[in-house]
N, CA, C and O atoms as a DFTB+ gen file, in Angstrom:
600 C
 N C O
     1  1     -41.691      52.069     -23.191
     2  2     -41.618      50.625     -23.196
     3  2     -42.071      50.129     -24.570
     4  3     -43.267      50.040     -24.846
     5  1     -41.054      49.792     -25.465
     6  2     -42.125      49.064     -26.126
     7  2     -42.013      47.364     -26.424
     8  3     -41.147      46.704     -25.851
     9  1     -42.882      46.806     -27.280
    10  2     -43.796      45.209     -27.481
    11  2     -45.043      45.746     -28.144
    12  3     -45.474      46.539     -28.981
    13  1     -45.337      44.885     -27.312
    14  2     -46.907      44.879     -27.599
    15  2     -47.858      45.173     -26.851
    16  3     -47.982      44.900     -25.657
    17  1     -48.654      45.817     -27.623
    18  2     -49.762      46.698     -27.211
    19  2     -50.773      45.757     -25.988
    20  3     -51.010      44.592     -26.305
    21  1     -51.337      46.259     -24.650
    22  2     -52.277      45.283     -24.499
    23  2     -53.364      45.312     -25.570
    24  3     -53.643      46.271     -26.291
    25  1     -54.172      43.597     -25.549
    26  2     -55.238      43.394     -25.996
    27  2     -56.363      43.695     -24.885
    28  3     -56.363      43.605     -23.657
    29  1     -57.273      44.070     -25.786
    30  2     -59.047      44.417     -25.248
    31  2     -59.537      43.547     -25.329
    32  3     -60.432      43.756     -24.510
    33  1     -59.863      41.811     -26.003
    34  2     -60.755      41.324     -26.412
    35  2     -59.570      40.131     -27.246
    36  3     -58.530      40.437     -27.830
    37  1     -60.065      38.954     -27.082
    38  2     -59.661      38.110     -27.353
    39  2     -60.483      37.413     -28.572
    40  3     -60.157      36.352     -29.104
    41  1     -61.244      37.950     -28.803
    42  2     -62.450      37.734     -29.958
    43  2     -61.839      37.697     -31.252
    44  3     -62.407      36.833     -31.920
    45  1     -61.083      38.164     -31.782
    46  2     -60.478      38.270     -33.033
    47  2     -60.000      36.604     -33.099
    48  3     -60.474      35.817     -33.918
    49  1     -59.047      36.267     -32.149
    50  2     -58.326      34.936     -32.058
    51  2     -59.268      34.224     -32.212
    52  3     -58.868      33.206     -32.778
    53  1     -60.815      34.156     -31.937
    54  2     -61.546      33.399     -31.538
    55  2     -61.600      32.348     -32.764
    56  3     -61.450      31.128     -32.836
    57  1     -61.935      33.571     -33.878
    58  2     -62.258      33.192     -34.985
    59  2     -61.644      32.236     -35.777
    60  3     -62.253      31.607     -36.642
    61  1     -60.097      32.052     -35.444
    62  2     -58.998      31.252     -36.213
    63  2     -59.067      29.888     -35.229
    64  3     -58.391      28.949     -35.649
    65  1     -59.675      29.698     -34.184
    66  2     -59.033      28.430     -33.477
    67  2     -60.525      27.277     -34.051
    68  3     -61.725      27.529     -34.165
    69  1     -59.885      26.259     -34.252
    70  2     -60.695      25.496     -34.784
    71  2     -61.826      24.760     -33.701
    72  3     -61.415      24.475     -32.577
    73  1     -63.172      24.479     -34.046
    74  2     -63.919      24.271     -32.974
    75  2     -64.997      22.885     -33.435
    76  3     -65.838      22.876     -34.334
    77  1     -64.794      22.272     -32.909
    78  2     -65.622      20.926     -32.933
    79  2     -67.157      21.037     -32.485
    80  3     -67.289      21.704     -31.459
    81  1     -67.735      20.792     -32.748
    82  2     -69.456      21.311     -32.123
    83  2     -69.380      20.308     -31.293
    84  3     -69.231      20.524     -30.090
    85  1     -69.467      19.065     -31.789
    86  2     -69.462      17.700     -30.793
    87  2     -68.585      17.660     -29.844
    88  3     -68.979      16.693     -29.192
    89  1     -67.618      18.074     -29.300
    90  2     -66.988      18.696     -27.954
    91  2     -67.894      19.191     -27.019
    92  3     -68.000      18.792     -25.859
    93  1     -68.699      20.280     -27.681
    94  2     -69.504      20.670     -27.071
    95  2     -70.413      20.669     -26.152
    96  3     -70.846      21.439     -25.295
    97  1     -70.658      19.284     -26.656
    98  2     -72.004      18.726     -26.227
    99  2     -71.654      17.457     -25.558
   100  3     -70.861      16.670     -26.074
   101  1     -72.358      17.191     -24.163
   102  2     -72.617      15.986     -23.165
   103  2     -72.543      14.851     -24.137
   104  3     -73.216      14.743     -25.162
   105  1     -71.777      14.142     -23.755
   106  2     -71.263      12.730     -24.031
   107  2     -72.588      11.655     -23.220
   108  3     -72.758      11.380     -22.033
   109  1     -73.188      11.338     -24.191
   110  2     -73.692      10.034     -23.156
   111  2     -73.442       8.873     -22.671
   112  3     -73.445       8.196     -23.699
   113  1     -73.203       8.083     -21.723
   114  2     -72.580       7.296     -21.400
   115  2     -73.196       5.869     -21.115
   116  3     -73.782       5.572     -20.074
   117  1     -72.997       5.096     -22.101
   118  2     -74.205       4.060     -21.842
   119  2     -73.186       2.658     -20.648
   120  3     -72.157       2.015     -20.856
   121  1     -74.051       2.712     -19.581
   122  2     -73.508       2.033     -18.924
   123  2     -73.552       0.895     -18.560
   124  3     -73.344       0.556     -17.395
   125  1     -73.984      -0.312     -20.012
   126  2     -73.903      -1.355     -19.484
   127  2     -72.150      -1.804     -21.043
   128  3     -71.687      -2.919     -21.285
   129  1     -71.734      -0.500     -21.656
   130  2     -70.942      -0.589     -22.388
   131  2     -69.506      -1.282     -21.646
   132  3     -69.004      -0.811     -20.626
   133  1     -69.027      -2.362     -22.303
   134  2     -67.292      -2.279     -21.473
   135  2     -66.521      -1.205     -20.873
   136  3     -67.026      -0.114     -21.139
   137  1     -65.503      -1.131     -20.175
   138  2     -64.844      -0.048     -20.221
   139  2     -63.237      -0.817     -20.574
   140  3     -62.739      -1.858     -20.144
   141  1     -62.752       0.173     -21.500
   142  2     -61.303      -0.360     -22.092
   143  2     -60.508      -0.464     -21.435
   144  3     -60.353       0.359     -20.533
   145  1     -59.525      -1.692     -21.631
   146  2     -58.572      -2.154     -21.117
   147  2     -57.321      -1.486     -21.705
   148  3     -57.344      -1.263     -22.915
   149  1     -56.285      -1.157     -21.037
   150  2     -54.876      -0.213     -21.611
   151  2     -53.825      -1.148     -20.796
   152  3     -53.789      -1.566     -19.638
   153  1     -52.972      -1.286     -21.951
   154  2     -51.675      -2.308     -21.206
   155  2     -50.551      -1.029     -21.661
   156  3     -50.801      -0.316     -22.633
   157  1     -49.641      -0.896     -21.058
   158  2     -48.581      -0.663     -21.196
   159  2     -46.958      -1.843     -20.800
   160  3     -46.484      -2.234     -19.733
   161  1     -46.644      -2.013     -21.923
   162  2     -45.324      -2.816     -21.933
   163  2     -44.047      -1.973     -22.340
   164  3     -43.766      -1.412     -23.399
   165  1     -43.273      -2.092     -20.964
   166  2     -41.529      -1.472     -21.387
   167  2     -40.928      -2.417     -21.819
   168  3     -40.694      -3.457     -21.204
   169  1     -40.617      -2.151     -22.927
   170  2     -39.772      -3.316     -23.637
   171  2     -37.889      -2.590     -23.588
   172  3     -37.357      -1.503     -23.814
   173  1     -37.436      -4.010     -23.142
   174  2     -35.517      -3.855     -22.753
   175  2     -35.304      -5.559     -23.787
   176  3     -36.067      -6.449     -24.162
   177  1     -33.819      -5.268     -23.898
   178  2     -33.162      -6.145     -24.448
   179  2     -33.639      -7.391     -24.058
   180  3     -34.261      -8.072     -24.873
   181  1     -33.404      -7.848     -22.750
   182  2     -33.542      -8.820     -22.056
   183  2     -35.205      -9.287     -21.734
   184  3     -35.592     -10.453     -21.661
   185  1     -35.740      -8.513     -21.628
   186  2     -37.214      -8.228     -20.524
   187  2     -38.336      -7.432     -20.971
   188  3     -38.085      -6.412     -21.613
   189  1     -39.943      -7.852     -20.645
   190  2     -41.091      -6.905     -21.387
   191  2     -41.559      -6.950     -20.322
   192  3     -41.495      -8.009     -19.698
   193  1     -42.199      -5.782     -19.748
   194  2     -42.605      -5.824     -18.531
   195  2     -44.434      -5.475     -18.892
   196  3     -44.946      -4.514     -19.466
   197  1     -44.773      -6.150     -18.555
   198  2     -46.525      -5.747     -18.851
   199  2     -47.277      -5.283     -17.608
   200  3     -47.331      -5.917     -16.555
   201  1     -48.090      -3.610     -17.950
   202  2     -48.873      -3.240     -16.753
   203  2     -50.445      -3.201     -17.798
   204  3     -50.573      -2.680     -18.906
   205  1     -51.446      -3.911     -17.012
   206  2     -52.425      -3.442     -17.120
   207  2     -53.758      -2.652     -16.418
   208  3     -54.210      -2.973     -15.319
   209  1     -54.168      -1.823     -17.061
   210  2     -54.936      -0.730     -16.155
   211  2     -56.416      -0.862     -16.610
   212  3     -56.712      -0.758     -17.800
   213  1     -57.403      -1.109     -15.576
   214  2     -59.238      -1.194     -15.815
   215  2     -59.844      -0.092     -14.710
   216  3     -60.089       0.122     -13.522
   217  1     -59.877       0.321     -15.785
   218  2     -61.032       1.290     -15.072
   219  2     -59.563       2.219     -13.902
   220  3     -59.512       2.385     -12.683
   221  1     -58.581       2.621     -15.045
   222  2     -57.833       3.430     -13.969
   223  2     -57.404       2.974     -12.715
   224  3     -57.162       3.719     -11.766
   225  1     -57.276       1.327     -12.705
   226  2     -56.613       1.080     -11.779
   227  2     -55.459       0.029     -12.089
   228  3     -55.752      -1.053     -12.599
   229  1     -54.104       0.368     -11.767
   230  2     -53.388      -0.852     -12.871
   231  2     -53.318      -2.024     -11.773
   232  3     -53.406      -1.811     -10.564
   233  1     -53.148      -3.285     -12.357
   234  2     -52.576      -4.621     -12.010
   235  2     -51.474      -4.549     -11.853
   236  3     -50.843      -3.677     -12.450
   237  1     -50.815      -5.480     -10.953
   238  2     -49.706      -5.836     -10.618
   239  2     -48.683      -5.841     -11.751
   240  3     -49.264      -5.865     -12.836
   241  1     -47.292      -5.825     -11.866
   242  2     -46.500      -6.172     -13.010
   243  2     -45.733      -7.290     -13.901
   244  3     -44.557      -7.523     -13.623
   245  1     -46.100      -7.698     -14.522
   246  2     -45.723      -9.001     -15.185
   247  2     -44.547      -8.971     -15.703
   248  3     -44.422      -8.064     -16.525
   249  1     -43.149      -9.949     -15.458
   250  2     -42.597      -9.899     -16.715
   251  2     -42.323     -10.692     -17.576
   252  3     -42.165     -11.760     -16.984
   253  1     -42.151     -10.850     -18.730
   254  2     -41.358     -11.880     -19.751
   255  2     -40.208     -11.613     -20.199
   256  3     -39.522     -10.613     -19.989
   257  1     -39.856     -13.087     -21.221
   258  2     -38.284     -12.631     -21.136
   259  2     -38.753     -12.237     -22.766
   260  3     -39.772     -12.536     -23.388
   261  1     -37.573     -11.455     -23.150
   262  2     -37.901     -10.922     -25.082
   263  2     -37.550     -11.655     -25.779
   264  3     -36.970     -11.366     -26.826
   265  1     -37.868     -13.105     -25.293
   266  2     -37.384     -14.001     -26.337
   267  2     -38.469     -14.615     -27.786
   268  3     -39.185     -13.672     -28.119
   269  1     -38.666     -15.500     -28.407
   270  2     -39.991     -15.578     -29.523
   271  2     -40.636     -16.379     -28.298
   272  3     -41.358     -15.509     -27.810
   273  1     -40.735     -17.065     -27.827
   274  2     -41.153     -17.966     -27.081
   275  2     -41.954     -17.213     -25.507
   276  3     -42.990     -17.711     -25.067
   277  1     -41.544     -16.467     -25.087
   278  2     -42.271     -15.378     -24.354
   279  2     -43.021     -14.640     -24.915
   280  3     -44.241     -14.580     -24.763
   281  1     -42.300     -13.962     -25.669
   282  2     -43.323     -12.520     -26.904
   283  2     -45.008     -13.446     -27.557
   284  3     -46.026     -12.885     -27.964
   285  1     -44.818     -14.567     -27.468
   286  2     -45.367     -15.424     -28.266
   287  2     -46.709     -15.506     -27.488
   288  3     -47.849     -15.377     -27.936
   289  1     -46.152     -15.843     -25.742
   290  2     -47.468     -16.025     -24.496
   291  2     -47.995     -14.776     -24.531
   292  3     -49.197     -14.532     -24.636
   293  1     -46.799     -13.686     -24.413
   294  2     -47.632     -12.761     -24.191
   295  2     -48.578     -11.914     -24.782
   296  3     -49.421     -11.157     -24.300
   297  1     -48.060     -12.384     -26.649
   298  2     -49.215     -11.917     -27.308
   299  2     -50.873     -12.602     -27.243
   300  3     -52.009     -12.138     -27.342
   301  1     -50.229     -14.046     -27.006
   302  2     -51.503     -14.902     -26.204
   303  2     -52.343     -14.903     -25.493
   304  3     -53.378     -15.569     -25.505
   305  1     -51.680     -13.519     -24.208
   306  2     -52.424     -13.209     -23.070
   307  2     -53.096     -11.623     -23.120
   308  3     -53.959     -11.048     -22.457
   309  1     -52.308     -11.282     -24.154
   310  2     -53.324      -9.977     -24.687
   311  2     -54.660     -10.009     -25.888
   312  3     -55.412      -9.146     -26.341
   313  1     -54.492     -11.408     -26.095
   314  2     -55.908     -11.597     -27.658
   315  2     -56.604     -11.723     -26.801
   316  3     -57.683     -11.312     -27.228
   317  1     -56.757     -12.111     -25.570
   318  2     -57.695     -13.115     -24.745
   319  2     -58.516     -11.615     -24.365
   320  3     -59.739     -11.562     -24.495
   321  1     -57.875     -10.638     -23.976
   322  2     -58.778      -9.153     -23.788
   323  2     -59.135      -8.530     -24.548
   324  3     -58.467      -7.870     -25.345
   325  1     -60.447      -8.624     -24.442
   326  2     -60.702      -8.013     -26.248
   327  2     -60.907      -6.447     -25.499
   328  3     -61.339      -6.038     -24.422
   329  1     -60.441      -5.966     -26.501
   330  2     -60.783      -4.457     -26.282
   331  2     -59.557      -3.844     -25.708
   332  3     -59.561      -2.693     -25.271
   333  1     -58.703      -4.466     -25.707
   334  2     -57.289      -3.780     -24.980
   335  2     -56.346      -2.448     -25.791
   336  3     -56.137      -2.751     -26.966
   337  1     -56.084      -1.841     -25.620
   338  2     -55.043      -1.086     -26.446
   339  2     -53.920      -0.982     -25.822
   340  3     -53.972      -0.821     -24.602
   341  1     -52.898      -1.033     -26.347
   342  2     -51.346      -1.651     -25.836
   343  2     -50.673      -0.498     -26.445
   344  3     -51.006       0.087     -27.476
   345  1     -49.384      -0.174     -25.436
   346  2     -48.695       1.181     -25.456
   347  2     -47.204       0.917     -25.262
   348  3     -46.688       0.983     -24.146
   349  1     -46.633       0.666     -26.185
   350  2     -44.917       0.609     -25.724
   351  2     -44.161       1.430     -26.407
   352  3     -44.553       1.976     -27.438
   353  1     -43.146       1.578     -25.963
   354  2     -42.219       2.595     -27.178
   355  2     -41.268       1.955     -28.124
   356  3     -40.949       0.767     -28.074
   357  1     -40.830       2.835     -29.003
   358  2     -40.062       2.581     -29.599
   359  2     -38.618       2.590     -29.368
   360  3     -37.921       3.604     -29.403
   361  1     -38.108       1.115     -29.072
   362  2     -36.667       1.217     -28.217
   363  2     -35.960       0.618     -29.509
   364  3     -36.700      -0.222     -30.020
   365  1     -34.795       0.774     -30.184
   366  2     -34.263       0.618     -30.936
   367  2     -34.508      -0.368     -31.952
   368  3     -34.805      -0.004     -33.090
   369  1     -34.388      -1.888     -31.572
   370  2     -34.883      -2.609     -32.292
   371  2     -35.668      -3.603     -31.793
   372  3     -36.414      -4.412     -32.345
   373  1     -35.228      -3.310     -30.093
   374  2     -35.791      -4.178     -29.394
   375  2     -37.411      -4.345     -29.194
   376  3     -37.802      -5.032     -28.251
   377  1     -38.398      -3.693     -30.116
   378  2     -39.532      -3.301     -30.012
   379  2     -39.943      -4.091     -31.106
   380  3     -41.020      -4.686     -31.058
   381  1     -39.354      -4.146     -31.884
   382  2     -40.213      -4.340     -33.281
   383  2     -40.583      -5.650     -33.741
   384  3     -41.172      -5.946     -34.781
   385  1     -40.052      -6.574     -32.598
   386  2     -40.690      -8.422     -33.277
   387  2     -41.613      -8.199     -32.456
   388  3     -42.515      -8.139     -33.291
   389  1     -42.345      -7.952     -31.083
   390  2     -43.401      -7.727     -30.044
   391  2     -44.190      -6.534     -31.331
   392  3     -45.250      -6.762     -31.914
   393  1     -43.504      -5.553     -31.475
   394  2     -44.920      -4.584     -32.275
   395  2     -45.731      -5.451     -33.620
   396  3     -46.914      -5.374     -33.949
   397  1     -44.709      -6.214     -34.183
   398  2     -45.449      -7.042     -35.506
   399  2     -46.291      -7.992     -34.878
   400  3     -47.419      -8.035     -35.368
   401  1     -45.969      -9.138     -33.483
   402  2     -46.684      -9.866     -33.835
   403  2     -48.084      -9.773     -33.167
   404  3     -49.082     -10.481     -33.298
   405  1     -47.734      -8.211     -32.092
   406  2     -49.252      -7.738     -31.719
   407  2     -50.306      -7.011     -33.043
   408  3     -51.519      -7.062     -33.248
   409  1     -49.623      -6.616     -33.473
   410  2     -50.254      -6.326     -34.929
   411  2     -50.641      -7.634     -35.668
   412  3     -51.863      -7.763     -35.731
   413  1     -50.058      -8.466     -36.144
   414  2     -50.782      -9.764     -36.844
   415  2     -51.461     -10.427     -36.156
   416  3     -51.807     -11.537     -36.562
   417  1     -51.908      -9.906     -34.766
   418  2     -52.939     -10.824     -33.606
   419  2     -53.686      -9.842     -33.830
   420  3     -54.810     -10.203     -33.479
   421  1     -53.741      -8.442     -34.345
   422  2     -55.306      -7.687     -34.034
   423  2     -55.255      -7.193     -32.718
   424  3     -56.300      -6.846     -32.167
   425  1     -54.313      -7.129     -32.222
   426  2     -54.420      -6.039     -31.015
   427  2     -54.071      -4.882     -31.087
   428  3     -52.924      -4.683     -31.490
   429  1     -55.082      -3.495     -30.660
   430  2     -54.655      -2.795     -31.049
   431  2     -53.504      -2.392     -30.109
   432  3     -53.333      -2.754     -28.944
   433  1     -52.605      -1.404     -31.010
   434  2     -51.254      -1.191     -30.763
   435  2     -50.853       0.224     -30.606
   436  3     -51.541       0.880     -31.388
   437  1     -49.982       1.047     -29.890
   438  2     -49.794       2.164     -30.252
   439  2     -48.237       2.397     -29.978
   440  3     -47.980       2.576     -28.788
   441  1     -47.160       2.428     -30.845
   442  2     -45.655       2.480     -31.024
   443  2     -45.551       4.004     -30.519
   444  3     -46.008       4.827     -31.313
   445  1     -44.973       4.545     -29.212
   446  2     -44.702       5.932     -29.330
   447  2     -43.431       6.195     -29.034
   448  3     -42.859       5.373     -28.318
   449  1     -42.731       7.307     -29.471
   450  2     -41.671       7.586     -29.631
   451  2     -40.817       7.852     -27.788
   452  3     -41.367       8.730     -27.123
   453  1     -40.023       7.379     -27.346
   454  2     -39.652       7.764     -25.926
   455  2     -39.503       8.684     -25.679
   456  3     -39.224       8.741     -24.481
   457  1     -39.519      10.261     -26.455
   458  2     -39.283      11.029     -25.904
   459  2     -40.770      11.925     -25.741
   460  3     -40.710      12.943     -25.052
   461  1     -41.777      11.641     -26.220
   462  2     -43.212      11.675     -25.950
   463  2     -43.753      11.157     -24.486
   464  3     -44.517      11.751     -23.725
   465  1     -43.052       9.715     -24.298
   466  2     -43.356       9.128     -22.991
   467  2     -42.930       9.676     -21.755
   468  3     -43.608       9.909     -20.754
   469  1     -41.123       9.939     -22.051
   470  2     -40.852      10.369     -21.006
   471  2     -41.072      12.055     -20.435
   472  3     -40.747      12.666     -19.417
   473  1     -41.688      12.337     -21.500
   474  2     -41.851      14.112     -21.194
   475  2     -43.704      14.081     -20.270
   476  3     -43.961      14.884     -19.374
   477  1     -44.614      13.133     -20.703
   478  2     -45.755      12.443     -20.320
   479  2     -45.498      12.033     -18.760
   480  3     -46.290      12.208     -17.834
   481  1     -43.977      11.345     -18.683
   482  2     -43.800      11.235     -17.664
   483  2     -43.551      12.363     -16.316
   484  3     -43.966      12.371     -15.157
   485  1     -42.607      13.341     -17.161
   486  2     -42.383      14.523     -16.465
   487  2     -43.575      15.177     -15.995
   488  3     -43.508      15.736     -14.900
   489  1     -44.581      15.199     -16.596
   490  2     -45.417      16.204     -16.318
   491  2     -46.654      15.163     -15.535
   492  3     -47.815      15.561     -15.439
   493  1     -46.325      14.135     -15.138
   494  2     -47.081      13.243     -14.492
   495  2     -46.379      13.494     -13.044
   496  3     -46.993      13.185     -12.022
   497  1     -44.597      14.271     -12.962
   498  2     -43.687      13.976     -11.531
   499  2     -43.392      13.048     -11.507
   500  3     -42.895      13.086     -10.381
   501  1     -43.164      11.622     -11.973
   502  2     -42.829      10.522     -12.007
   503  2     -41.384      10.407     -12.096
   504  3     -40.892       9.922     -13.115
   505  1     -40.483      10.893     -10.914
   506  2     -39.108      10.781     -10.557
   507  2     -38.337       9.072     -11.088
   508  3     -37.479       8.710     -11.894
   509  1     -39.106       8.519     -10.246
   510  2     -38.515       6.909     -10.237
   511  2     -38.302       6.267     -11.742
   512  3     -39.097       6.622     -12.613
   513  1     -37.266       5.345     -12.071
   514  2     -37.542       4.849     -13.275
   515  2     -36.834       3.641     -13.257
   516  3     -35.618       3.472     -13.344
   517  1     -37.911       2.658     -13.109
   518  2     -37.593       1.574     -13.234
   519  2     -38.545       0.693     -14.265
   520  3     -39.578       1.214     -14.687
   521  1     -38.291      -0.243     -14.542
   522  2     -39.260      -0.958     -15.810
   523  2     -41.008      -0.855     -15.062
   524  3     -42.060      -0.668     -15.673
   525  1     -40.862      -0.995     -14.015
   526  2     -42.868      -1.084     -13.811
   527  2     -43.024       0.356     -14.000
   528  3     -43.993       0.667     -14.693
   529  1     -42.322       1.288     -13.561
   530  2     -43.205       2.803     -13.464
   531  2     -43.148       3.154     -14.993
   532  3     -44.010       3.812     -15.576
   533  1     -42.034       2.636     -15.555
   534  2     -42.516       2.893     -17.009
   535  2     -43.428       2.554     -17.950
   536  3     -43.934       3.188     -18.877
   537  1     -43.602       0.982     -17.388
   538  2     -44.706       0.359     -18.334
   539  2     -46.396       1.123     -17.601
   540  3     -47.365       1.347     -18.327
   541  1     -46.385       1.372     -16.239
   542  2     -47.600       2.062     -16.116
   543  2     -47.765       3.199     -16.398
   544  3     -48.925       3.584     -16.546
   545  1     -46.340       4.400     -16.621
   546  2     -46.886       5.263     -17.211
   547  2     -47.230       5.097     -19.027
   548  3     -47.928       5.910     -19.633
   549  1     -46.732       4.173     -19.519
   550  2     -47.413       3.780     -20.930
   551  2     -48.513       3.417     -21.157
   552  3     -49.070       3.364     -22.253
   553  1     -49.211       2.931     -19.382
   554  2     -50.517       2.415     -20.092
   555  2     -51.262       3.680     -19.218
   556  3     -52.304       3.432     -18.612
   557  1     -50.780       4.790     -19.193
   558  2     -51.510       5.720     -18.486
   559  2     -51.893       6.744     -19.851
   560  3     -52.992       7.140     -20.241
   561  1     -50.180       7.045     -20.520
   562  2     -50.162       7.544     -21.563
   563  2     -51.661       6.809     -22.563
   564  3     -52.494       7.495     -23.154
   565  1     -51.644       5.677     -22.516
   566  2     -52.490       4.614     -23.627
   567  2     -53.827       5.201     -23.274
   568  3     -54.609       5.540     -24.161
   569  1     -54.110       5.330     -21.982
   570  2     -55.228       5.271     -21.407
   571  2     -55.678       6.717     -21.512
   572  3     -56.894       6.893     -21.594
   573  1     -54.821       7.860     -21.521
   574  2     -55.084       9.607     -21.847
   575  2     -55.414       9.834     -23.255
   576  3     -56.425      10.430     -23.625
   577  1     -54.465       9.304     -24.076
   578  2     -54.271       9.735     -25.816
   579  2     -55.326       8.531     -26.342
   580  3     -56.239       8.836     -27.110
   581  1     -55.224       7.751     -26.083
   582  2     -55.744       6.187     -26.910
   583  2     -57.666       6.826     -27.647
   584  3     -58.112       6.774     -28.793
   585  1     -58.291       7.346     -26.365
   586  2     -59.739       7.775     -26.953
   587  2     -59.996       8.870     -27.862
   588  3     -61.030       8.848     -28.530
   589  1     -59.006      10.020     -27.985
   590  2     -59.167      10.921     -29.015
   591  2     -58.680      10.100     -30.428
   592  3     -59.161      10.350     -31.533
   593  1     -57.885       9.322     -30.238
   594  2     -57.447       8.558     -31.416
   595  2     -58.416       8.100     -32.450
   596  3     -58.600       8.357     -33.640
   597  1     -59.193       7.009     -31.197
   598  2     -60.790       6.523     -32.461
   599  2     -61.861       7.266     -32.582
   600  3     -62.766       6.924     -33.344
């Protein structure tokens, strides 16, 4: 037969994988701290659908229409949460007047590519796809990736 040889000892590898000390070690958790707010918005031609999730539990689903005049409330109704981080993808062009003007409000933002989301999705089982299961798995995605970020 041949390949490869079994290994004895995984120790050699050890040495090359990179290691954080602070991983390591108990996180303390001060608990009179906020806990972050994660929105996820599916943005379509027509429609932005907003989910927000506290404390891992999302809210009901909102929608607006993608017009300036909607995009406008709804950046309105995301300054008002401070501490939010917002998760939509990048849909052709239909993303990018909502990504600027959450960016010139100071909210933070995170543009991810759809095929990141929907593979996030796969491995979540998330069969259904309609605008709410998408915007909550964005703010699930927001809510997994968003803390290694800062």
């Amino acid at each position: 037969m041949q390949g490869r040889e079994p290994v004895d000892s995984l120790l050699p590898l050890a040495l090359f994988l990179p290691t954080n000390m602070t991983t390591l070690q108990l996180n303390k958790i001060d608990p009179e701290a906020k806990l972050p707010l994660f929105a996820g918005i599916d943005v379509g031609a027509e429609e932005l659908v907003l989910v927000i999730r506290k404390s891992g539990k999302p809210f009901d689903p909102q929608a607006f229409a993608n017009t300036p005049a909607d995009r406008a409330r709804l950046v309105k109704k995301l300054v008002k949460l401070s501490g939010i981080i917002v998760c939509l993808e990048a849909t052709g062009i239909y993303h990018f007047d909502l990504a600027i003007a959450l960016h010139d409000a100071g909210v933070a933002l995170m543009v991810v590519n759809p095929k990141a989301s929907h593979n996030f999705a796969k491995v979540l089982m998330k069969n259904s796809k309609t605008d709410a299961v998408d915007a909550h798995t964005l703010a699930e995605y927001a809510a997994s990736t968003a803390p290694n970020l800062l």
